[in-house]
Amino acid sequence: MIRFEGVGKRHPDGTVAVEGLDLEVPTGRITVLVGPSGCGKTTLLRMVNRMVEPTSGRVLLDDTDVAELEPAKLRRGIGYVIQQAGLFPHRKVIDNIATVPYLLGWDRKKARARAAELLELVGLAPETAKRYPFQLSGGQQQRVGVARALAADPPVLLMDEPFSAVDPVVRAGLQEELLRLQSELHKTVLFVTHDIEEAVRLGDQVVVLREHGRIAQLADPHTLLTSPADDGVAAFLGRDRGLRGLGLRPAKAVELRPVDDGLRYGGWELALDDERRPIGWIDRSAGTAELQPSAGYRPDSDTLRAALDAAVLSPAGVAVALDADGRAIGTASREAVLAALTPAGGGPVSVRKPDPADAMGTPAGADTVGTADGADVVGTADGADGGR
Amino acid sequence: MNWLNWLSDFFSDPDHRSGPDSILHRVSEHLTLSGEALLYAALLAVPLGLLIGYTGRGVNVVTALAGAARALPTLGLVTLAVLLAGVGDTAVLFPLVALAAPPLLVAAVEGVRGTDPDVRDAARGIGLTHSQVLLQVCLPSAAPTLLAGFRTATVQVIATATVAAYVGLGGLGRYVIDGLATRQYAVTVGGALLVVLLAVGAQLFFALLARFALPPGVRAQRRAR
């Protein structure tokens, strides 16, 4: 656990980056610091590994004041990933990843074996090991950066806008990869971003910061999207936060009609191939056999947002539920999807008993801190589990 | 007599084939002297340059001093050194080191300062100490610039080491000065040609070194910029 206690940073020229911040970063979870540039989020992150020294207050790592630890030693026990990856250009990928093990005095063979393991863990091909950083794409470099941070298996990971410099498609892939890694490794992650979308997607807990490192709201993503603490936070979240909130809820909640009696909707009929994979919609009333593309989603892995999207895209107004092999397992009308949006019994998020420490420095009313499990683990929505 | 005849006279003279005035001996004297001067200059300038480049302190001073040092007249320095230290190796080494040190110093400073700040930040952030960052990250990153500095310094030193003969020491300058003194222009021209060949050879040597001895990542990084 990382704890910030009354932490402040005043630069020699008198400008204040952070002022009296209290924050707890729980063990084994992803905490995202998000806010506009100049809100002090990077400064806060860098205080944890003493790349920045606070001018007041203290930062505790598992109840030890980091100021008491020798910086280089402290840092070797904390993973650190930055925006431009910062790989050593003169070293091969494998030796880049093995940097911290080398520093810790592991023998070369063991360090390289560990690095090879990590290469696989972050989804890079074994032959990447012998490449130099300049031979990799931005996304691959970032994966190597993550692998390097994980090499000595540190319990804490600091990530400073690690995915900001890559294009949106690669970014989405990297985010997914991080969530997958986290579900295996359970690191204590402090993640900084200016992208609220990313914050909501990755965070178990999201800290919205204002200038001078003041906490505007600290909440799980669902709470943040559904009940922002004030107009400022709401504005920062953007207009379609309601829709984005659907991205945190599983599509399982949508009641499906079995395929066998669900092929016809109004004048439209869903055409399937021999494997029961959808081919498209045929407009029977038009009397032609022209196929309109069908839109599908995966009830077991997609979110309500994807289900709604599929329903909106479909000419018949019907989303097709698919299994892992792309076979239709049911259909859901727009009405069925909408019905799933308003589940009985409140939000789908399992709210842990609020920890009083979590509420420190939080504006009143915004202190129901759940450790909502991210997009992947909600699963408590009532209603039919029709897809199975 | 044209200069081709001079050259054939010079190279066919038995005195230049073996003995203390042989070409091989003079070239080896010349290279030893140049090598010594470069070694001392490097020992002095490179660590200092790395440190200044890393800390960023004193960069302006270095730039100003290096510019001023280039204006120093070598022959004047030799004379001064002889007056102060008497005839001997020191009298020649002193101006040669003064000649070689500024380009090395500037190259070391600029090379280290050219290290990608993100790479330095990451290096510190994952737990390298200052000396580890300097030696394991900044030094390799500075290698191409440093090598270019060595090339400049070497060529200048080889060309200038002829002044050794001015104070009675060996090297290729002997041919140039003795040839002039005895009006044997063949010897002067031959000696001058040898100096040029050595300097060009040094250029080639460093070009090859830059091509094949630098780690690929560093080479590519330079190309990309």
Coordinates of C-alpha atoms in Angstrom, one line a residue:
Chain A
M1 CA 0.0 0.0 0.0
I2 CA 1.1 3.5 -0.8
R3 CA 0.0 6.3 1.5
F4 CA 0.4 10.0 0.8
E5 CA 0.2 12.0 4.1
G6 CA -0.3 15.8 3.8
V7 CA 2.0 15.8 0.8
G8 CA 3.0 19.0 -0.8
K9 CA 5.5 20.2 -3.4
R10 CA 6.5 23.8 -3.7
H11 CA 9.1 24.6 -6.3
P12 CA 12.0 26.9 -5.5
D13 CA 10.4 29.6 -7.6
G14 CA 7.4 29.6 -5.3
T15 CA 4.9 27.9 -7.6
V16 CA 2.9 25.2 -5.9
A17 CA 2.5 21.8 -7.7
V18 CA 0.8 19.9 -5.0
E19 CA -0.7 21.2 -1.7
G20 CA -1.5 19.0 1.3
L21 CA -2.7 15.8 -0.3
D22 CA -3.8 12.7 1.5
L23 CA -4.4 9.6 -0.5
E24 CA -4.2 5.9 -0.1
V25 CA -3.3 3.5 -2.9
P26 CA -4.6 0.1 -2.0
T27 CA -2.5 -3.0 -2.4
G28 CA -3.1 -5.2 -5.4
R29 CA -5.3 -2.7 -7.2
I30 CA -5.0 -0.1 -10.0
T31 CA -5.4 3.4 -8.8
V32 CA -5.6 6.0 -11.6
L33 CA -4.6 9.7 -11.1
V34 CA -6.4 11.7 -13.8
G35 CA -6.6 15.4 -14.4
P36 CA -5.7 18.2 -16.7
S37 CA -2.0 19.0 -17.3
G38 CA -0.6 20.9 -14.4
C39 CA -2.7 19.2 -11.7
G40 CA 0.4 17.6 -10.2
K41 CA -0.4 14.0 -11.0
T42 CA 3.0 13.2 -12.4
T43 CA 4.6 15.0 -9.5
L44 CA 2.7 12.8 -7.1
L45 CA 3.6 9.6 -8.9
R46 CA 7.3 10.6 -8.9
M47 CA 7.2 11.2 -5.2
V48 CA 6.7 7.5 -4.6
N49 CA 10.1 6.5 -6.1
R50 CA 11.7 9.7 -4.9
M51 CA 12.2 11.1 -8.4
V52 CA 10.6 14.1 -6.8
E53 CA 11.0 14.9 -3.1
P54 CA 7.9 16.4 -1.4
T55 CA 8.5 19.7 0.4
S56 CA 6.0 18.8 3.0
G57 CA 4.3 15.7 4.3
R58 CA 5.5 12.2 3.6
V59 CA 4.9 9.2 1.3
L60 CA 4.7 5.8 3.0
L61 CA 5.3 2.5 1.2
D62 CA 4.0 -0.3 3.4
D63 CA 4.3 2.0 6.4
T64 CA 7.9 2.9 5.7
D65 CA 8.6 6.6 4.9
V66 CA 10.3 6.4 1.4
A67 CA 12.5 9.3 2.5
E68 CA 14.3 6.9 4.8
L69 CA 15.2 4.6 2.0
E70 CA 18.2 4.9 -0.3
P71 CA 16.8 6.1 -3.7
A72 CA 18.5 3.7 -6.0
K73 CA 17.6 0.7 -3.8
L74 CA 14.0 1.9 -3.4
R75 CA 13.6 2.3 -7.1
R76 CA 14.8 -1.2 -7.9
G77 CA 11.9 -2.5 -5.9
I78 CA 9.3 -0.4 -7.8
G79 CA 8.4 -0.9 -11.4
Y80 CA 8.5 2.4 -13.4
V81 CA 7.0 2.9 -16.9
I82 CA 7.1 6.2 -18.7
Q83 CA 5.4 7.7 -21.7
Q84 CA 8.3 7.3 -24.2
A85 CA 9.3 3.9 -22.8
G86 CA 12.8 5.3 -22.3
L87 CA 14.5 2.1 -23.4
F88 CA 18.3 2.0 -23.6
P89 CA 19.0 2.4 -27.3
H90 CA 22.4 0.6 -27.2
R91 CA 21.0 -2.5 -25.5
K92 CA 19.1 -5.4 -27.0
V93 CA 15.5 -5.8 -25.9
I94 CA 16.4 -8.8 -23.7
D95 CA 19.1 -6.8 -21.9
N96 CA 16.8 -3.8 -21.5
I97 CA 14.3 -6.0 -19.8
A98 CA 17.0 -7.6 -17.6
T99 CA 18.4 -4.2 -16.4
V100 CA 17.0 -4.3 -12.9
P101 CA 18.0 -8.0 -12.3
Y102 CA 21.5 -7.1 -13.5
L103 CA 21.5 -4.2 -11.0
L104 CA 20.4 -6.5 -8.3
G105 CA 23.3 -8.8 -9.0
W106 CA 21.6 -11.7 -10.6
D107 CA 23.8 -13.8 -12.7
R108 CA 23.5 -13.2 -16.4
K109 CA 21.9 -16.5 -17.3
K110 CA 19.2 -16.2 -14.7
A111 CA 18.5 -12.6 -15.6
R112 CA 18.1 -13.3 -19.2
A113 CA 15.9 -16.3 -18.6
R114 CA 13.6 -14.1 -16.5
A115 CA 13.7 -11.5 -19.3
A116 CA 12.6 -14.1 -21.8
E117 CA 9.8 -15.1 -19.5
L118 CA 8.6 -11.5 -19.4
L119 CA 8.9 -11.0 -23.1
E120 CA 6.3 -13.8 -23.4
L121 CA 4.2 -12.4 -20.6
V122 CA 3.8 -9.0 -22.3
G123 CA 2.9 -10.7 -25.6
L124 CA 6.1 -10.3 -27.6
A125 CA 7.6 -12.9 -29.9
P126 CA 10.8 -14.6 -28.6
E127 CA 12.8 -13.3 -31.5
T128 CA 12.1 -9.8 -30.3
A129 CA 14.8 -10.5 -27.7
K130 CA 17.7 -9.9 -30.0
R131 CA 16.3 -6.7 -31.6
Y132 CA 17.3 -3.2 -30.6
P133 CA 14.6 -0.7 -29.4
F134 CA 14.7 1.4 -32.6
Q135 CA 13.6 -1.7 -34.6
L136 CA 10.3 -1.9 -32.7
S137 CA 7.1 -0.1 -33.1
G138 CA 5.9 2.3 -30.4
G139 CA 3.5 -0.2 -29.0
Q140 CA 6.1 -2.9 -28.9
Q141 CA 8.6 -0.5 -27.2
Q142 CA 5.9 0.2 -24.6
R143 CA 5.4 -3.5 -24.0
V144 CA 9.2 -3.9 -23.5
G145 CA 9.0 -0.9 -21.0
V146 CA 6.3 -2.8 -19.0
A147 CA 8.4 -6.0 -19.1
R148 CA 11.4 -4.1 -17.9
A149 CA 9.4 -2.7 -15.0
L150 CA 8.2 -6.1 -14.0
A151 CA 11.5 -7.9 -14.4
A152 CA 12.4 -8.1 -10.7
D153 CA 8.8 -8.8 -9.8
P154 CA 8.2 -5.6 -7.8
P155 CA 5.0 -5.4 -5.8
V156 CA 4.4 -1.8 -6.9
L157 CA 4.2 -0.4 -10.4
L158 CA 4.3 3.3 -11.3
M159 CA 3.0 4.1 -14.8
D160 CA 3.3 7.7 -16.0
E161 CA 1.0 8.1 -19.1
P162 CA 2.5 4.9 -20.5
F163 CA 0.1 4.6 -23.4
S164 CA -0.3 8.2 -24.4
A165 CA 2.2 8.2 -27.2
V166 CA 0.7 5.4 -29.3
D167 CA -2.3 5.4 -31.6
P168 CA -5.8 4.6 -30.3
V169 CA -5.9 1.1 -31.6
V170 CA -2.6 0.1 -30.2
R171 CA -3.5 1.9 -27.0
A172 CA -6.7 -0.2 -26.6
G173 CA -4.6 -3.3 -27.1
L174 CA -2.1 -2.2 -24.4
Q175 CA -4.8 -1.4 -22.0
E176 CA -6.4 -4.8 -22.4
E177 CA -3.0 -6.4 -21.9
L178 CA -2.5 -4.4 -18.7
L179 CA -5.8 -5.6 -17.3
R180 CA -5.0 -9.2 -18.3
L181 CA -1.5 -8.9 -16.6
Q182 CA -3.1 -7.4 -13.6
S183 CA -5.6 -10.2 -13.2
E184 CA -2.6 -12.5 -13.0
L185 CA -0.1 -10.5 -11.1
H186 CA -2.2 -8.3 -8.7
K187 CA 0.4 -5.5 -8.4
T188 CA -0.2 -2.3 -6.6
V189 CA -0.5 0.0 -9.6
L190 CA -0.4 3.8 -9.5
F191 CA -1.3 5.0 -13.0
V192 CA -1.2 8.6 -14.3
T193 CA -3.2 9.7 -17.3
H194 CA -4.9 12.8 -18.7
D195 CA -7.4 10.6 -20.5
I196 CA -10.6 10.0 -18.5
E197 CA -11.6 7.2 -20.8
E198 CA -8.4 5.4 -20.0
A199 CA -8.8 6.1 -16.3
V200 CA -12.3 4.7 -16.2
R201 CA -11.3 1.7 -18.2
L202 CA -8.3 0.7 -16.1
G203 CA -8.9 2.0 -12.6
D204 CA -10.3 0.0 -9.7
Q205 CA -10.2 3.4 -8.1
V206 CA -10.0 6.7 -10.0
V207 CA -8.7 9.9 -8.4
V208 CA -9.8 13.0 -10.3
L209 CA -7.4 15.8 -9.6
R210 CA -7.6 19.6 -9.8
E211 CA -4.8 22.1 -9.9
H212 CA -2.4 21.9 -7.0
G213 CA -3.1 18.2 -6.6
R214 CA -6.5 18.8 -4.9
I215 CA -8.7 15.7 -5.1
A216 CA -12.0 16.6 -6.9
Q217 CA -13.3 13.1 -6.5
L218 CA -12.1 9.7 -5.5
A219 CA -14.4 6.9 -6.6
D220 CA -14.7 3.6 -8.4
P221 CA -15.3 4.2 -12.2
H222 CA -19.0 3.3 -12.0
T223 CA -19.7 5.8 -9.2
L224 CA -17.6 8.4 -10.9
L225 CA -19.6 8.1 -14.1
T226 CA -23.0 7.9 -12.5
S227 CA -22.6 10.4 -9.7
P228 CA -19.8 12.9 -10.3
A229 CA -19.1 14.9 -7.2
D230 CA -19.7 18.3 -8.8
D231 CA -20.2 20.1 -12.1
G232 CA -16.5 20.4 -12.6
V233 CA -16.0 16.6 -12.4
A234 CA -19.0 16.1 -14.6
A235 CA -17.6 18.4 -17.2
F236 CA -14.3 16.7 -17.1
L237 CA -16.0 13.3 -17.6
G238 CA -17.7 14.6 -20.7
R239 CA -21.2 14.6 -22.1
D240 CA -21.6 10.9 -22.8
R241 CA -20.6 9.6 -19.4
G242 CA -23.9 7.8 -19.1
L243 CA -23.2 5.8 -22.2
R244 CA -19.6 5.2 -21.2
G245 CA -20.8 3.9 -17.9
L246 CA -22.5 1.1 -19.9
G247 CA -19.0 0.1 -20.9
L248 CA -18.4 -1.0 -17.3
R249 CA -21.4 -3.3 -17.2
P250 CA -21.5 -6.8 -18.6
A251 CA -23.7 -7.6 -21.6
K252 CA -24.8 -10.8 -19.9
A253 CA -27.6 -8.9 -18.3
V254 CA -29.4 -8.6 -21.6
E255 CA -32.2 -11.1 -22.0
L256 CA -31.9 -13.1 -25.2
R257 CA -34.4 -14.7 -27.5
P258 CA -33.4 -18.1 -28.6
V259 CA -32.2 -18.1 -32.2
D260 CA -34.7 -20.7 -33.3
D261 CA -37.7 -18.4 -32.8
G262 CA -35.9 -15.1 -33.0
L263 CA -34.9 -14.9 -36.6
R264 CA -37.8 -12.7 -37.7
Y265 CA -38.2 -9.1 -36.5
G266 CA -40.8 -7.1 -38.3
G267 CA -40.1 -7.4 -42.0
W268 CA -36.5 -8.5 -41.3
E269 CA -35.1 -12.0 -41.2
L270 CA -31.6 -13.0 -40.0
A271 CA -29.8 -15.3 -42.4
L272 CA -27.5 -17.8 -41.0
D273 CA -24.9 -20.1 -42.7
D274 CA -24.7 -23.8 -42.0
E275 CA -22.6 -23.2 -38.9
R276 CA -25.2 -20.8 -37.7
R277 CA -23.0 -17.8 -38.2
P278 CA -25.0 -14.7 -39.2
I279 CA -24.6 -13.7 -42.8
G280 CA -26.9 -10.6 -42.7
W281 CA -30.4 -9.3 -42.5
I282 CA -32.8 -9.7 -45.4
D283 CA -35.7 -7.3 -45.8
R284 CA -38.6 -9.6 -46.6
S285 CA -41.0 -6.7 -47.2
A286 CA -38.8 -5.3 -49.9
G287 CA -39.0 -8.6 -51.8
T288 CA -35.3 -8.6 -52.7
A289 CA -32.7 -10.9 -51.3
E290 CA -30.3 -8.1 -50.6
L291 CA -28.3 -8.7 -47.3
Q292 CA -27.8 -5.9 -44.8
P293 CA -24.8 -6.5 -42.5
S294 CA -25.7 -7.7 -39.0
A295 CA -24.0 -6.5 -35.9
G296 CA -23.1 -8.8 -33.1
Y297 CA -21.7 -8.9 -29.6
R298 CA -20.3 -11.5 -27.1
P299 CA -22.6 -11.7 -24.0
D300 CA -19.8 -13.5 -22.1
S301 CA -17.1 -10.9 -22.6
D302 CA -18.7 -7.7 -24.1
T303 CA -20.3 -4.8 -22.2
L304 CA -23.8 -3.4 -22.3
R305 CA -22.3 -0.6 -24.4
A306 CA -21.3 -3.1 -27.1
A307 CA -24.7 -4.7 -26.9
L308 CA -26.5 -1.4 -27.3
D309 CA -24.1 -0.4 -30.1
A310 CA -24.9 -3.7 -32.0
A311 CA -28.6 -3.1 -31.6
V312 CA -28.4 0.5 -32.8
L313 CA -26.3 -0.6 -35.8
S314 CA -28.6 -3.4 -36.9
P315 CA -31.1 -2.4 -39.6
A316 CA -33.7 -4.6 -37.9
G317 CA -32.9 -3.0 -34.5
V318 CA -31.7 -6.4 -33.2
A319 CA -28.3 -7.3 -31.8
V320 CA -27.1 -10.8 -32.5
A321 CA -25.4 -12.5 -29.5
L322 CA -22.5 -14.6 -30.6
D323 CA -20.4 -17.3 -29.1
A324 CA -16.6 -17.5 -29.2
D325 CA -16.7 -19.1 -32.7
G326 CA -19.0 -16.4 -34.1
R327 CA -22.1 -18.6 -34.1
A328 CA -25.4 -16.9 -33.2
I329 CA -26.7 -18.0 -29.8
G330 CA -29.6 -15.6 -29.5
T331 CA -31.0 -12.2 -30.5
A332 CA -31.8 -9.1 -28.4
S333 CA -34.0 -6.3 -29.6
R334 CA -33.3 -2.7 -28.7
E335 CA -36.0 -3.0 -26.1
A336 CA -34.4 -6.0 -24.5
V337 CA -31.1 -4.1 -24.3
L338 CA -32.8 -1.0 -22.9
A339 CA -34.5 -3.1 -20.3
A340 CA -31.1 -4.4 -19.1
L341 CA -29.9 -0.8 -18.6
T342 CA -32.2 -0.3 -15.6
P343 CA -31.6 -3.3 -13.3
A344 CA -33.5 -3.6 -10.1
G345 CA -31.6 -2.9 -6.9
G346 CA -29.2 -0.2 -7.9
G347 CA -25.9 -0.3 -9.7
P348 CA -24.1 -3.4 -10.7
V349 CA -21.0 -2.6 -8.7
S350 CA -20.2 -4.6 -5.6
V351 CA -19.4 -1.9 -3.1
R352 CA -17.0 -2.8 -0.4
K353 CA -17.5 -1.4 3.0
P354 CA -16.1 2.1 2.7
D355 CA -12.7 2.4 4.3
P356 CA -12.5 5.7 6.3
A357 CA -9.0 6.2 5.2
D358 CA -10.0 6.3 1.6
A359 CA -12.2 9.3 2.2
M360 CA -9.4 11.5 3.4
G361 CA -9.3 14.8 1.6
T362 CA -12.3 13.9 -0.5
P363 CA -15.1 16.4 -0.9
A364 CA -18.2 15.5 1.1
G365 CA -20.6 13.4 -0.8
A366 CA -18.1 11.8 -3.0
D367 CA -16.6 9.5 -0.4
T368 CA -18.4 6.2 -1.1
V369 CA -15.3 4.5 -2.2
G370 CA -16.0 1.2 -3.7
T371 CA -13.2 -0.9 -5.0
A372 CA -15.3 -1.6 -7.9
D373 CA -13.8 -4.3 -10.0
G374 CA -13.2 -3.0 -13.4
A375 CA -15.0 -3.7 -16.5
D376 CA -14.3 -7.4 -16.4
V377 CA -15.6 -8.5 -13.0
V378 CA -18.9 -6.8 -12.4
G379 CA -21.2 -9.7 -12.8
T380 CA -23.7 -9.0 -10.1
A381 CA -26.4 -7.6 -12.2
D382 CA -29.7 -9.2 -11.6
G383 CA -31.8 -10.3 -14.5
A384 CA -31.6 -13.0 -16.9
D385 CA -28.4 -14.7 -17.9
G386 CA -30.1 -15.4 -21.2
G387 CA -27.0 -16.0 -23.2
R388 CA -26.1 -19.4 -21.8
Chain B
M1 CA 63.6 18.3 -61.1
N2 CA 60.0 17.8 -60.5
W3 CA 58.3 16.6 -57.3
L4 CA 57.9 13.0 -58.6
N5 CA 61.6 12.7 -58.9
W6 CA 61.9 14.2 -55.4
L7 CA 59.7 11.5 -54.1
S8 CA 61.6 8.7 -55.7
D9 CA 64.8 10.2 -54.4
F10 CA 63.3 10.4 -51.0
F11 CA 62.0 6.8 -50.9
S12 CA 65.0 5.2 -52.5
D13 CA 67.6 6.9 -50.2
P14 CA 69.2 4.0 -48.2
D15 CA 69.2 6.2 -45.1
H16 CA 65.4 6.2 -45.3
R17 CA 65.2 2.4 -45.6
S18 CA 66.9 1.5 -42.3
G19 CA 68.6 3.0 -39.4
P20 CA 67.6 5.9 -37.1
D21 CA 66.5 8.1 -40.0
S22 CA 64.5 5.4 -41.7
I23 CA 60.9 6.0 -42.7
L24 CA 59.6 3.2 -40.5
H25 CA 61.4 4.6 -37.4
R26 CA 60.3 8.2 -38.0
V27 CA 56.7 7.1 -38.5
S28 CA 56.8 5.1 -35.3
E29 CA 58.3 8.1 -33.5
H30 CA 55.6 10.3 -34.9
L31 CA 52.8 7.9 -33.9
T32 CA 54.2 7.3 -30.5
L33 CA 54.4 11.0 -29.8
S34 CA 50.9 11.6 -31.2
G35 CA 49.5 8.6 -29.3
E36 CA 51.0 9.9 -26.0
A37 CA 49.6 13.3 -26.6
L38 CA 46.1 11.9 -27.3
L39 CA 46.3 9.6 -24.3
Y40 CA 47.1 12.4 -21.9
A41 CA 44.5 14.7 -23.5
A42 CA 41.8 12.0 -23.3
L43 CA 42.7 11.2 -19.6
L44 CA 42.3 14.9 -18.9
A45 CA 39.4 15.9 -21.1
V46 CA 37.1 12.9 -21.3
P47 CA 36.3 12.3 -17.6
L48 CA 35.9 16.0 -17.1
G49 CA 33.7 16.4 -20.1
L50 CA 31.5 13.5 -19.1
L51 CA 31.1 15.0 -15.7
I52 CA 30.3 18.5 -17.0
G53 CA 27.9 17.1 -19.6
Y54 CA 26.1 14.9 -17.0
T55 CA 25.7 17.6 -14.4
G56 CA 25.2 20.4 -16.9
R57 CA 27.4 22.6 -14.7
G58 CA 30.1 24.6 -16.4
V59 CA 28.9 23.9 -20.0
N60 CA 29.2 27.6 -20.9
V61 CA 32.7 27.8 -19.5
V62 CA 33.8 24.8 -21.5
T63 CA 32.4 26.2 -24.7
A64 CA 34.2 29.5 -24.2
L65 CA 37.5 27.9 -23.2
A66 CA 37.4 25.4 -26.0
G67 CA 36.9 28.2 -28.5
A68 CA 39.7 30.2 -27.0
A69 CA 42.1 27.2 -26.8
R70 CA 41.7 26.7 -30.5
A71 CA 43.3 30.1 -31.1
L72 CA 46.5 29.1 -29.3
P73 CA 49.5 29.2 -31.6
T74 CA 51.1 25.8 -31.3
L75 CA 54.6 26.9 -32.2
G76 CA 54.4 29.7 -29.6
L77 CA 53.4 27.1 -27.0
V78 CA 56.3 24.9 -27.9
T79 CA 58.7 27.8 -27.5
L80 CA 57.1 28.7 -24.2
A81 CA 57.3 25.0 -23.0
V82 CA 61.0 24.8 -24.0
L83 CA 61.7 28.0 -22.0
L84 CA 59.8 26.7 -19.0
A85 CA 60.7 23.0 -19.1
G86 CA 63.7 22.8 -21.3
V87 CA 64.1 20.7 -24.4
G88 CA 62.4 17.3 -24.1
D89 CA 59.2 15.3 -24.6
T90 CA 57.3 17.6 -22.2
A91 CA 58.0 20.6 -24.3
V92 CA 56.3 19.0 -27.3
L93 CA 53.6 17.1 -25.4
F94 CA 52.3 20.2 -23.7
P95 CA 51.2 22.0 -26.8
L96 CA 49.9 18.8 -28.4
V97 CA 47.8 18.0 -25.4
A98 CA 46.5 21.6 -25.4
L99 CA 45.6 21.0 -29.0
A100 CA 43.8 17.7 -28.6
A101 CA 42.0 18.4 -25.3
P102 CA 39.4 21.0 -26.4
P103 CA 37.8 18.9 -29.2
L104 CA 37.7 15.9 -26.8
L105 CA 36.2 18.0 -24.0
V106 CA 33.5 19.5 -26.2
A107 CA 32.7 16.1 -27.7
A108 CA 32.3 14.5 -24.3
V109 CA 30.2 17.3 -23.0
E110 CA 27.9 17.4 -26.0
G111 CA 27.7 13.6 -26.3
V112 CA 26.5 13.2 -22.8
R113 CA 24.1 16.2 -23.1
G114 CA 22.7 14.6 -26.2
T115 CA 21.4 11.6 -24.3
D116 CA 17.6 11.2 -24.6
P117 CA 16.2 12.8 -21.4
D118 CA 13.5 10.2 -21.3
V119 CA 16.1 7.5 -21.3
R120 CA 18.0 9.2 -18.5
D121 CA 14.8 9.6 -16.5
A122 CA 13.9 5.9 -17.0
A123 CA 17.4 4.9 -16.0
R124 CA 17.2 6.8 -12.8
G125 CA 13.6 5.7 -12.2
I126 CA 14.4 2.0 -12.3
G127 CA 17.3 2.3 -9.9
L128 CA 20.6 3.1 -11.6
T129 CA 22.9 5.3 -9.5
H130 CA 24.3 8.5 -11.0
S131 CA 27.6 6.8 -11.9
Q132 CA 25.7 3.9 -13.4
V133 CA 23.6 6.2 -15.5
L134 CA 26.7 8.1 -16.6
L135 CA 28.7 5.0 -17.5
Q136 CA 26.0 2.6 -18.7
V137 CA 23.6 5.0 -20.4
C138 CA 25.2 8.4 -21.2
L139 CA 28.6 7.1 -22.2
P140 CA 27.3 4.6 -24.8
S141 CA 24.9 7.3 -26.1
A142 CA 27.8 9.7 -26.3
A143 CA 30.0 7.2 -28.1
P144 CA 29.4 8.5 -31.7
T145 CA 30.1 12.1 -30.7
L146 CA 33.1 11.1 -28.6
L147 CA 34.5 9.1 -31.5
A148 CA 34.1 12.1 -33.8
G149 CA 35.9 14.2 -31.3
F150 CA 38.8 11.7 -31.2
R151 CA 38.9 11.8 -35.0
T152 CA 39.3 15.6 -35.0
A153 CA 41.9 15.5 -32.2
T154 CA 43.9 12.7 -33.8
V155 CA 44.1 14.4 -37.2
Q156 CA 45.2 17.7 -35.7
V157 CA 47.8 16.1 -33.4
I158 CA 49.3 14.0 -36.2
A159 CA 49.5 17.1 -38.4
T160 CA 51.0 19.2 -35.7
A161 CA 53.4 16.6 -34.2
T162 CA 55.9 17.7 -36.8
V163 CA 56.8 20.6 -34.5
A164 CA 58.7 18.0 -32.3
A165 CA 61.6 18.3 -34.8
Y166 CA 61.6 22.1 -34.1
V167 CA 63.0 21.4 -30.6
G168 CA 65.3 18.6 -31.7
L169 CA 63.0 15.6 -31.2
G170 CA 62.2 12.8 -33.8
G171 CA 59.1 12.1 -35.9
L172 CA 58.3 13.0 -39.4
G173 CA 59.0 16.6 -38.7
R174 CA 62.7 15.7 -38.9
Y175 CA 62.4 15.2 -42.6
V176 CA 60.6 18.5 -43.1
I177 CA 62.9 20.6 -41.0
D178 CA 66.1 18.9 -41.9
G179 CA 65.2 19.0 -45.6
L180 CA 64.6 22.7 -45.4
A181 CA 67.8 23.3 -43.4
T182 CA 69.9 21.4 -45.9
R183 CA 68.0 22.5 -49.0
Q184 CA 67.1 18.9 -49.7
Y185 CA 63.6 19.6 -50.9
A186 CA 63.0 15.9 -51.8
V187 CA 63.3 15.1 -48.1
T188 CA 60.9 17.9 -47.1
V189 CA 58.3 16.9 -49.6
G190 CA 58.6 13.2 -48.7
G191 CA 58.1 14.0 -45.1
A192 CA 55.2 16.2 -45.7
L193 CA 53.5 13.5 -47.8
L194 CA 54.0 11.0 -45.1
V195 CA 52.3 13.3 -42.6
V196 CA 49.4 13.7 -44.9
L197 CA 49.1 10.0 -45.4
L198 CA 49.1 9.3 -41.7
A199 CA 46.4 11.9 -41.1
V200 CA 44.2 10.5 -43.9
G201 CA 44.9 7.0 -42.5
A202 CA 43.7 8.2 -39.1
Q203 CA 40.5 9.6 -40.6
L204 CA 39.8 6.2 -42.3
F205 CA 40.5 4.3 -39.1
F206 CA 38.0 6.4 -37.2
A207 CA 35.4 6.2 -40.0
L208 CA 35.7 2.4 -39.9
L209 CA 35.6 2.4 -36.1
A210 CA 32.4 4.4 -36.1
R211 CA 30.9 2.1 -38.7
F212 CA 31.7 -1.2 -37.1
A213 CA 32.5 -0.7 -33.4
L214 CA 29.5 1.2 -32.2
P215 CA 26.5 -0.7 -30.9
P216 CA 23.8 -0.8 -33.6
G217 CA 21.2 0.9 -31.4
V218 CA 23.4 4.0 -31.0
R219 CA 24.2 4.2 -34.7
A220 CA 20.6 3.9 -35.7
Q221 CA 19.5 6.5 -33.2
R222 CA 21.9 9.0 -34.7
R223 CA 20.7 8.3 -38.2
A224 CA 17.1 8.8 -37.1
R225 CA 17.8 12.3 -35.7

